[in-house]
PDB file of C-alpha atoms in Angstrom:
ATOM      1  CA  UNK A   1       5.874  14.394  -0.974  1.00  0.00           C
ATOM      2  CA  UNK A   2       5.436  10.731  -2.062  1.00  0.00           C
ATOM      3  CA  UNK A   3       6.527   7.782   0.273  1.00  0.00           C
ATOM      4  CA  UNK A   4       8.087   5.075  -1.357  1.00  0.00           C
ATOM      5  CA  UNK A   5       8.200   2.066   0.528  1.00  0.00           C
ATOM      6  CA  UNK A   6       9.324  -1.809  -1.170  1.00  0.00           C
ATOM      7  CA  UNK A   7       9.423  -5.315   0.195  1.00  0.00           C
ATOM      8  CA  UNK A   8       8.261  -4.771   3.941  1.00  0.00           C
ATOM      9  CA  UNK A   9       8.081  -8.407   3.851  1.00  0.00           C
ATOM     10  CA  UNK A  10       6.077  -8.472   7.263  1.00  0.00           C
ATOM     11  CA  UNK A  11       6.637 -12.675   8.712  1.00  0.00           C
ATOM     12  CA  UNK A  12      10.287 -11.127   9.023  1.00  0.00           C
ATOM     13  CA  UNK A  13       9.474  -7.064   9.579  1.00  0.00           C
ATOM     14  CA  UNK A  14      11.716  -5.239  12.148  1.00  0.00           C
ATOM     15  CA  UNK A  15       9.044  -3.221  14.765  1.00  0.00           C
ATOM     16  CA  UNK A  16      11.850  -0.810  15.056  1.00  0.00           C
ATOM     17  CA  UNK A  17      11.658   0.152  11.756  1.00  0.00           C
ATOM     18  CA  UNK A  18       7.350   0.116  11.262  1.00  0.00           C
ATOM     19  CA  UNK A  19       7.678   1.972  14.396  1.00  0.00           C
ATOM     20  CA  UNK A  20      10.355   4.461  12.588  1.00  0.00           C
ATOM     21  CA  UNK A  21       7.621   4.823   9.370  1.00  0.00           C
ATOM     22  CA  UNK A  22       5.246   5.629  11.481  1.00  0.00           C
ATOM     23  CA  UNK A  23       6.463   8.310  13.341  1.00  0.00           C
ATOM     24  CA  UNK A  24       8.455   9.722  10.252  1.00  0.00           C
ATOM     25  CA  UNK A  25       4.888  10.100   8.933  1.00  0.00           C
ATOM     26  CA  UNK A  26       3.287  11.703  11.959  1.00  0.00           C
ATOM     27  CA  UNK A  27       6.311  14.464  11.733  1.00  0.00           C
ATOM     28  CA  UNK A  28       6.348  15.172   7.737  1.00  0.00           C
ATOM     29  CA  UNK A  29       3.587  16.374   4.995  1.00  0.00           C
ATOM     30  CA  UNK A  30       3.003  12.458   3.211  1.00  0.00           C
ATOM     31  CA  UNK A  31       0.610  12.292   0.884  1.00  0.00           C
ATOM     32  CA  UNK A  32       0.494   9.390  -0.221  1.00  0.00           C
ATOM     33  CA  UNK A  33       2.493   6.121   0.218  1.00  0.00           C
ATOM     34  CA  UNK A  34       3.419   4.209  -3.152  1.00  0.00           C
ATOM     35  CA  UNK A  35       4.106  -0.056  -2.152  1.00  0.00           C
ATOM     36  CA  UNK A  36       6.604  -1.587  -4.575  1.00  0.00           C
ATOM     37  CA  UNK A  37       5.544  -5.041  -3.749  1.00  0.00           C
ATOM     38  CA  UNK A  38       6.486  -7.783  -1.218  1.00  0.00           C
ATOM     39  CA  UNK A  39       4.380  -6.776   1.106  1.00  0.00           C
ATOM     40  CA  UNK A  40       4.751 -10.372   2.318  1.00  0.00           C
ATOM     41  CA  UNK A  41       7.382 -12.719   3.379  1.00  0.00           C
ATOM     42  CA  UNK A  42       5.512 -15.632   1.808  1.00  0.00           C
ATOM     43  CA  UNK A  43       1.507 -15.269   1.198  1.00  0.00           C
ATOM     44  CA  UNK A  44      -0.188 -16.488   4.738  1.00  0.00           C
ATOM     45  CA  UNK A  45      -3.524 -14.738   6.064  1.00  0.00           C
ATOM     46  CA  UNK A  46      -1.695 -13.242   9.588  1.00  0.00           C
ATOM     47  CA  UNK A  47       1.418 -11.944   7.068  1.00  0.00           C
ATOM     48  CA  UNK A  48      -1.386  -9.909   4.883  1.00  0.00           C
ATOM     49  CA  UNK A  49      -3.335  -8.615   8.015  1.00  0.00           C
ATOM     50  CA  UNK A  50      -0.495  -7.329   9.816  1.00  0.00           C
ATOM     51  CA  UNK A  51       0.517  -5.326   6.289  1.00  0.00           C
ATOM     52  CA  UNK A  52      -2.494  -3.632   5.767  1.00  0.00           C
ATOM     53  CA  UNK A  53      -2.979  -2.943   9.647  1.00  0.00           C
ATOM     54  CA  UNK A  54       0.239  -0.898   9.790  1.00  0.00           C
ATOM     55  CA  UNK A  55      -0.272   0.705   6.180  1.00  0.00           C
ATOM     56  CA  UNK A  56      -4.152   1.894   7.397  1.00  0.00           C
ATOM     57  CA  UNK A  57      -1.966   2.863  10.689  1.00  0.00           C
ATOM     58  CA  UNK A  58       0.098   5.509   8.476  1.00  0.00           C
ATOM     59  CA  UNK A  59      -2.691   7.837   7.916  1.00  0.00           C
ATOM     60  CA  UNK A  60      -2.020   9.590   4.198  1.00  0.00           C
ATOM     61  CA  UNK A  61      -3.916   7.201   0.994  1.00  0.00           C
ATOM     62  CA  UNK A  62      -1.677   4.407  -0.602  1.00  0.00           C
ATOM     63  CA  UNK A  63      -1.152   2.082  -3.587  1.00  0.00           C
ATOM     64  CA  UNK A  64      -0.019  -1.191  -3.731  1.00  0.00           C
ATOM     65  CA  UNK A  65       1.139  -4.190  -6.106  1.00  0.00           C
ATOM     66  CA  UNK A  66       1.828  -7.563  -5.374  1.00  0.00           C
ATOM     67  CA  UNK A  67       5.862  -8.546  -5.276  1.00  0.00           C
ATOM     68  CA  UNK A  68       6.843 -12.105  -5.698  1.00  0.00           C
ATOM     69  CA  UNK A  69       6.474 -13.355  -2.262  1.00  0.00           C
ATOM     70  CA  UNK A  70       2.724 -11.888  -2.773  1.00  0.00           C
ATOM     71  CA  UNK A  71       2.149 -15.421  -4.263  1.00  0.00           C
ATOM     72  CA  UNK A  72       2.311 -18.960  -1.909  1.00  0.00           C
ATOM     73  CA  UNK A  73       5.605 -20.511  -2.932  1.00  0.00           C
ATOM     74  CA  UNK A  74       4.436 -23.546  -1.274  1.00  0.00           C
ATOM     75  CA  UNK A  75       1.146 -24.069  -1.563  1.00  0.00           C
ATOM     76  CA  UNK A  76       0.972 -25.676  -5.061  1.00  0.00           C
ATOM     77  CA  UNK A  77      -2.597 -25.539  -5.319  1.00  0.00           C
ATOM     78  CA  UNK A  78      -3.396 -21.784  -4.592  1.00  0.00           C
ATOM     79  CA  UNK A  79      -0.208 -20.797  -6.625  1.00  0.00           C
ATOM     80  CA  UNK A  80      -1.987 -22.884  -9.659  1.00  0.00           C
ATOM     81  CA  UNK A  81      -5.631 -22.176  -9.531  1.00  0.00           C
ATOM     82  CA  UNK A  82      -5.700 -18.895  -7.522  1.00  0.00           C
ATOM     83  CA  UNK A  83      -2.329 -17.121  -6.636  1.00  0.00           C
ATOM     84  CA  UNK A  84      -3.694 -13.376  -5.411  1.00  0.00           C
ATOM     85  CA  UNK A  85      -6.617 -14.809  -3.767  1.00  0.00           C
ATOM     86  CA  UNK A  86      -5.376 -13.591   0.018  1.00  0.00           C
ATOM     87  CA  UNK A  87      -3.818 -10.194  -1.827  1.00  0.00           C
ATOM     88  CA  UNK A  88      -7.056  -9.719  -3.401  1.00  0.00           C
ATOM     89  CA  UNK A  89      -8.562 -10.363   0.112  1.00  0.00           C
ATOM     90  CA  UNK A  90      -6.775  -7.289   1.779  1.00  0.00           C
ATOM     91  CA  UNK A  91      -6.162  -5.277  -0.867  1.00  0.00           C
ATOM     92  CA  UNK A  92      -8.044  -5.655  -4.106  1.00  0.00           C
ATOM     93  CA  UNK A  93      -7.258  -5.145  -7.350  1.00  0.00           C
ATOM     94  CA  UNK A  94      -3.756  -6.340  -8.405  1.00  0.00           C
ATOM     95  CA  UNK A  95      -3.573  -2.521 -10.787  1.00  0.00           C
ATOM     96  CA  UNK A  96      -5.328   0.440  -9.586  1.00  0.00           C
ATOM     97  CA  UNK A  97      -4.424   4.440  -9.899  1.00  0.00           C
ATOM     98  CA  UNK A  98      -3.925   6.356  -7.286  1.00  0.00           C
ATOM     99  CA  UNK A  99      -4.391  10.179  -7.843  1.00  0.00           C
ATOM    100  CA  UNK A 100      -3.710  13.111  -4.969  1.00  0.00           C
ATOM    101  CA  UNK A 101      -2.361  16.636  -4.992  1.00  0.00           C
ATOM    102  CA  UNK A 102       0.073  16.311  -6.619  1.00  0.00           C
ATOM    103  CA  UNK A 103       0.841  12.656  -7.848  1.00  0.00           C
ATOM    104  CA  UNK A 104      -1.315  10.390  -9.975  1.00  0.00           C
ATOM    105  CA  UNK A 105      -0.148   6.412  -9.515  1.00  0.00           C
ATOM    106  CA  UNK A 106      -0.450   3.817 -11.782  1.00  0.00           C
ATOM    107  CA  UNK A 107      -0.513   0.502 -10.318  1.00  0.00           C
ATOM    108  CA  UNK A 108       1.295  -2.550 -12.666  1.00  0.00           C
ATOM    109  CA  UNK A 109       1.281  -6.405 -12.203  1.00  0.00           C
ATOM    110  CA  UNK A 110       4.410  -7.743 -13.055  1.00  0.00           C
ATOM    111  CA  UNK A 111       3.809 -10.489 -11.298  1.00  0.00           C
ATOM    112  CA  UNK A 112       3.163 -14.242 -12.857  1.00  0.00           C
ATOM    113  CA  UNK A 113       2.590 -17.480 -10.857  1.00  0.00           C
ATOM    114  CA  UNK A 114       4.336 -19.563 -12.962  1.00  0.00           C
ATOM    115  CA  UNK A 115       7.536 -17.523 -12.340  1.00  0.00           C
ATOM    116  CA  UNK A 116       9.535 -17.206  -8.894  1.00  0.00           C
ATOM    117  CA  UNK A 117      11.404 -13.893  -9.219  1.00  0.00           C
ATOM    118  CA  UNK A 118      10.878 -13.088 -12.825  1.00  0.00           C
ATOM    119  CA  UNK A 119       8.912 -10.048 -13.698  1.00  0.00           C
ATOM    120  CA  UNK A 120       6.114  -9.526 -16.606  1.00  0.00           C
ATOM    121  CA  UNK A 121       4.277  -6.975 -17.988  1.00  0.00           C
ATOM    122  CA  UNK A 122       2.168  -7.483 -21.519  1.00  0.00           C
ATOM    123  CA  UNK A 123       1.514  -5.763 -24.543  1.00  0.00           C
ATOM    124  CA  UNK A 124      -1.674  -4.911 -23.486  1.00  0.00           C
ATOM    125  CA  UNK A 125      -0.651  -3.826 -20.120  1.00  0.00           C
ATOM    126  CA  UNK A 126       1.827  -1.218 -21.584  1.00  0.00           C
ATOM    127  CA  UNK A 127      -1.340   0.323 -24.335  1.00  0.00           C
ATOM    128  CA  UNK A 128      -3.920   0.115 -20.448  1.00  0.00           C
ATOM    129  CA  UNK A 129      -1.384   1.923 -18.663  1.00  0.00           C
ATOM    130  CA  UNK A 130      -0.644   4.753 -21.667  1.00  0.00           C
ATOM    131  CA  UNK A 131      -3.814   5.521 -21.961  1.00  0.00           C
ATOM    132  CA  UNK A 132      -3.961   5.679 -17.968  1.00  0.00           C
ATOM    133  CA  UNK A 133      -1.343   8.304 -18.271  1.00  0.00           C
ATOM    134  CA  UNK A 134      -2.855   9.897 -21.492  1.00  0.00           C
ATOM    135  CA  UNK A 135      -6.072  10.828 -19.887  1.00  0.00           C
ATOM    136  CA  UNK A 136      -3.495  12.094 -16.157  1.00  0.00           C
ATOM    137  CA  UNK A 137      -4.219  16.036 -15.622  1.00  0.00           C
ATOM    138  CA  UNK A 138      -0.839  17.600 -17.016  1.00  0.00           C
ATOM    139  CA  UNK A 139      -0.118  18.909 -13.965  1.00  0.00           C
ATOM    140  CA  UNK A 140       0.757  16.102 -11.791  1.00  0.00           C
ATOM    141  CA  UNK A 141       3.606  13.607 -11.327  1.00  0.00           C
ATOM    142  CA  UNK A 142       2.718  10.500 -13.605  1.00  0.00           C
ATOM    143  CA  UNK A 143       3.983   7.278 -11.478  1.00  0.00           C
ATOM    144  CA  UNK A 144       4.343   4.148 -12.058  1.00  0.00           C
ATOM    145  CA  UNK A 145       4.214   1.599  -9.614  1.00  0.00           C
ATOM    146  CA  UNK A 146       5.629  -1.834 -10.695  1.00  0.00           C
ATOM    147  CA  UNK A 147       7.680  -4.701  -8.378  1.00  0.00           C
ATOM    148  CA  UNK A 148      10.537  -5.859 -10.635  1.00  0.00           C
ATOM    149  CA  UNK A 149      13.398  -3.525 -11.652  1.00  0.00           C
ATOM    150  CA  UNK A 150      13.104  -2.598 -15.628  1.00  0.00           C
ATOM    151  CA  UNK A 151      16.647  -1.397 -15.740  1.00  0.00           C
ATOM    152  CA  UNK A 152      19.745  -2.728 -13.394  1.00  0.00           C
ATOM    153  CA  UNK A 153      22.929  -1.645 -13.287  1.00  0.00           C
ATOM    154  CA  UNK A 154      26.343  -3.973 -13.934  1.00  0.00           C
ATOM    155  CA  UNK A 155      26.222  -4.466 -10.337  1.00  0.00           C
ATOM    156  CA  UNK A 156      23.446  -5.840 -10.105  1.00  0.00           C
ATOM    157  CA  UNK A 157      23.961  -8.444 -13.011  1.00  0.00           C
ATOM    158  CA  UNK A 158      22.536 -12.041 -11.695  1.00  0.00           C
ATOM    159  CA  UNK A 159      19.571  -9.954 -11.222  1.00  0.00           C
ATOM    160  CA  UNK A 160      19.397  -9.076 -14.813  1.00  0.00           C
ATOM    161  CA  UNK A 161      17.175 -12.209 -15.658  1.00  0.00           C
ATOM    162  CA  UNK A 162      13.982 -10.756 -13.353  1.00  0.00           C
ATOM    163  CA  UNK A 163      13.617  -7.499 -15.811  1.00  0.00           C
ATOM    164  CA  UNK A 164      10.525  -7.660 -17.857  1.00  0.00           C
ATOM    165  CA  UNK A 165      12.023  -8.042 -21.375  1.00  0.00           C
ATOM    166  CA  UNK A 166       9.432  -5.624 -22.734  1.00  0.00           C
ATOM    167  CA  UNK A 167      10.788  -3.083 -20.226  1.00  0.00           C
ATOM    168  CA  UNK A 168      12.581  -0.779 -22.444  1.00  0.00           C
ATOM    169  CA  UNK A 169       8.933  -0.256 -24.990  1.00  0.00           C
ATOM    170  CA  UNK A 170       6.935   0.691 -21.582  1.00  0.00           C
ATOM    171  CA  UNK A 171       9.784   3.158 -20.776  1.00  0.00           C
ATOM    172  CA  UNK A 172       9.478   4.444 -24.680  1.00  0.00           C
ATOM    173  CA  UNK A 173       5.657   4.699 -24.357  1.00  0.00           C
ATOM    174  CA  UNK A 174       4.672   5.662 -21.207  1.00  0.00           C
ATOM    175  CA  UNK A 175       7.491   8.331 -21.395  1.00  0.00           C
ATOM    176  CA  UNK A 176       5.793   9.634 -24.252  1.00  0.00           C
ATOM    177  CA  UNK A 177       2.657   9.716 -22.354  1.00  0.00           C
ATOM    178  CA  UNK A 178       4.300  12.406 -19.554  1.00  0.00           C
ATOM    179  CA  UNK A 179       5.844   9.248 -16.900  1.00  0.00           C
ATOM    180  CA  UNK A 180       8.905  10.695 -15.148  1.00  0.00           C
ATOM    181  CA  UNK A 181       9.194   8.060 -13.050  1.00  0.00           C
ATOM    182  CA  UNK A 182       8.465   3.963 -12.355  1.00  0.00           C
ATOM    183  CA  UNK A 183       9.329   2.918  -8.650  1.00  0.00           C
ATOM    184  CA  UNK A 184      10.485  -0.380  -8.244  1.00  0.00           C
ATOM    185  CA  UNK A 185      11.190  -3.396  -5.071  1.00  0.00           C
ATOM    186  CA  UNK A 186      12.662  -6.473  -5.280  1.00  0.00           C
ATOM    187  CA  UNK A 187      16.448  -6.053  -5.386  1.00  0.00           C
ATOM    188  CA  UNK A 188      16.518  -4.401  -1.270  1.00  0.00           C
ATOM    189  CA  UNK A 189      19.189  -2.200  -3.786  1.00  0.00           C
ATOM    190  CA  UNK A 190      18.643   2.039  -3.111  1.00  0.00           C
ATOM    191  CA  UNK A 191      19.478   3.612  -6.502  1.00  0.00           C
ATOM    192  CA  UNK A 192      18.313   5.738  -8.849  1.00  0.00           C
ATOM    193  CA  UNK A 193      18.520   6.317 -13.088  1.00  0.00           C
ATOM    194  CA  UNK A 194      18.005   7.861 -15.781  1.00  0.00           C
ATOM    195  CA  UNK A 195      16.450   5.719 -18.034  1.00  0.00           C
ATOM    196  CA  UNK A 196      15.947   8.661 -21.264  1.00  0.00           C
ATOM    197  CA  UNK A 197      19.209   9.404 -21.238  1.00  0.00           C
ATOM    198  CA  UNK A 198      20.261   5.516 -20.836  1.00  0.00           C
ATOM    199  CA  UNK A 199      18.014   3.565 -23.114  1.00  0.00           C
ATOM    200  CA  UNK A 200      17.559   6.420 -25.324  1.00  0.00           C
ATOM    201  CA  UNK A 201      14.259   6.846 -24.732  1.00  0.00           C
ATOM    202  CA  UNK A 202      13.226  10.191 -27.000  1.00  0.00           C
ATOM    203  CA  UNK A 203      10.991  11.313 -24.812  1.00  0.00           C
ATOM    204  CA  UNK A 204      12.118  15.527 -23.859  1.00  0.00           C
ATOM    205  CA  UNK A 205      11.803  14.456 -20.198  1.00  0.00           C
ATOM    206  CA  UNK A 206      14.221  12.069 -17.683  1.00  0.00           C
ATOM    207  CA  UNK A 207      12.767   8.988 -17.271  1.00  0.00           C
ATOM    208  CA  UNK A 208      13.542   7.830 -13.930  1.00  0.00           C
ATOM    209  CA  UNK A 209      14.236   4.130 -12.746  1.00  0.00           C
ATOM    210  CA  UNK A 210      13.354   4.661  -9.068  1.00  0.00           C
ATOM    211  CA  UNK A 211      14.782   1.584  -6.514  1.00  0.00           C
ATOM    212  CA  UNK A 212      13.879   0.993  -2.782  1.00  0.00           C
ATOM    213  CA  UNK A 213      15.749  -0.892  -0.512  1.00  0.00           C
ATOM    214  CA  UNK A 214      13.425  -3.486   1.842  1.00  0.00           C
ATOM    215  CA  UNK A 215      11.826  -0.659   4.675  1.00  0.00           C
ATOM    216  CA  UNK A 216      11.284  -3.545   7.198  1.00  0.00           C
ATOM    217  CA  UNK A 217      12.681  -6.752   7.155  1.00  0.00           C
ATOM    218  CA  UNK A 218      16.022  -7.904   8.230  1.00  0.00           C
ATOM    219  CA  UNK A 219      16.527 -10.122   4.667  1.00  0.00           C
ATOM    220  CA  UNK A 220      18.706  -7.035   3.669  1.00  0.00           C
ATOM    221  CA  UNK A 221      21.118  -7.502   1.053  1.00  0.00           C
ATOM    222  CA  UNK A 222      24.958  -6.318   0.819  1.00  0.00           C
ATOM    223  CA  UNK A 223      24.919  -4.710   3.753  1.00  0.00           C
ATOM    224  CA  UNK A 224      22.508  -1.951   2.771  1.00  0.00           C
ATOM    225  CA  UNK A 225      20.709  -0.713   6.081  1.00  0.00           C
ATOM    226  CA  UNK A 226      17.466  -0.168   5.839  1.00  0.00           C
ATOM    227  CA  UNK A 227      15.250   2.318   3.981  1.00  0.00           C
ATOM    228  CA  UNK A 228      12.516   4.414   1.631  1.00  0.00           C
ATOM    229  CA  UNK A 229      12.174   7.098  -0.915  1.00  0.00           C
ATOM    230  CA  UNK A 230      10.732  10.449  -0.919  1.00  0.00           C
ATOM    231  CA  UNK A 231       9.676  12.166  -3.723  1.00  0.00           C
ATOM    232  CA  UNK A 232       9.675  15.886  -2.709  1.00  0.00           C
ATOM    233  CA  UNK A 233       7.157  18.189  -4.476  1.00  0.00           C
ATOM    234  CA  UNK A 234       9.723  19.593  -6.843  1.00  0.00           C
ATOM    235  CA  UNK A 235      10.436  16.497  -8.277  1.00  0.00           C
ATOM    236  CA  UNK A 236      13.552  15.568  -6.621  1.00  0.00           C
ATOM    237  CA  UNK A 237      14.885  12.287  -5.360  1.00  0.00           C
ATOM    238  CA  UNK A 238      15.722  11.317  -1.961  1.00  0.00           C
ATOM    239  CA  UNK A 239      16.346   8.029   0.292  1.00  0.00           C
ATOM    240  CA  UNK A 240      15.657   7.374   3.705  1.00  0.00           C
ATOM    241  CA  UNK A 241      18.139   5.008   5.442  1.00  0.00           C
ATOM    242  CA  UNK A 242      17.291   3.510   9.138  1.00  0.00           C
ATOM    243  CA  UNK A 243      19.690   4.921  11.682  1.00  0.00           C
ATOM    244  CA  UNK A 244      20.100   2.226  14.163  1.00  0.00           C
ATOM    245  CA  UNK A 245      21.359   4.631  17.166  1.00  0.00           C
ATOM    246  CA  UNK A 246      19.332   7.113  17.341  1.00  0.00           C
ATOM    247  CA  UNK A 247      15.684   4.693  15.747  1.00  0.00           C
ATOM    248  CA  UNK A 248      14.431   6.315  12.795  1.00  0.00           C
ATOM    249  CA  UNK A 249      15.197   6.998   9.535  1.00  0.00           C
ATOM    250  CA  UNK A 250      17.122   9.647   8.494  1.00  0.00           C
ATOM    251  CA  UNK A 251      18.290  11.735   5.168  1.00  0.00           C
ATOM    252  CA  UNK A 252      20.735   9.159   3.621  1.00  0.00           C
ATOM    253  CA  UNK A 253      24.211  11.678   4.099  1.00  0.00           C
ATOM    254  CA  UNK A 254      23.417  13.396   6.725  1.00  0.00           C
ATOM    255  CA  UNK A 255      25.687  13.013   9.574  1.00  0.00           C
TER     256      UNK A 255
END
């Protein structure tokens, strides 16, 4: 299975959620982990250090992309001249590929220093990802990971402005190259949509837009619990929510 975490926001993390995720990885056959941004709350050195140590403790290989909280907000000079310095110190490239037995993950950096929350992808990024998808093995789940969502429902109309302008174009091109899903965070809410139907992408398979809640932060929205997603080897998407009484993540909908 693939574990999809997002919005860890180290600096506001809940130790009980960290411990529960570690236990989940010990108890389940997690093949890889995708983390869709906002690793830290304020892009501080020790927040990145804590996040790195936590992800290394989980065991499986992982792919990360930056979120808007992973570049300085108040340190203007760093934001202007070297916004990703601390992120890259701990996690290296802003965009990378992770290939495992069943999954082919492609990270996309949707963060720009001139924007606070709005996502952005360029024509060059769209083309580069398309080429990577084209080169990926056909027998693996091809999944793109980015921070800001490419689609939001009416309930999230206040954050439509955060969606990259070229998101729909990207999905149409990537879908034709075999992408089956795009994983996001940012909203701290769980949702899944088939954008092949919503956007009428004209590809012959679903292209899922998958939103993850915050896995570990106390910065919850609309009273949604801490959560993460799982992609099974059968291509199913599942959401796990944190059960405070049990101090563990349980499959959403289970008693």
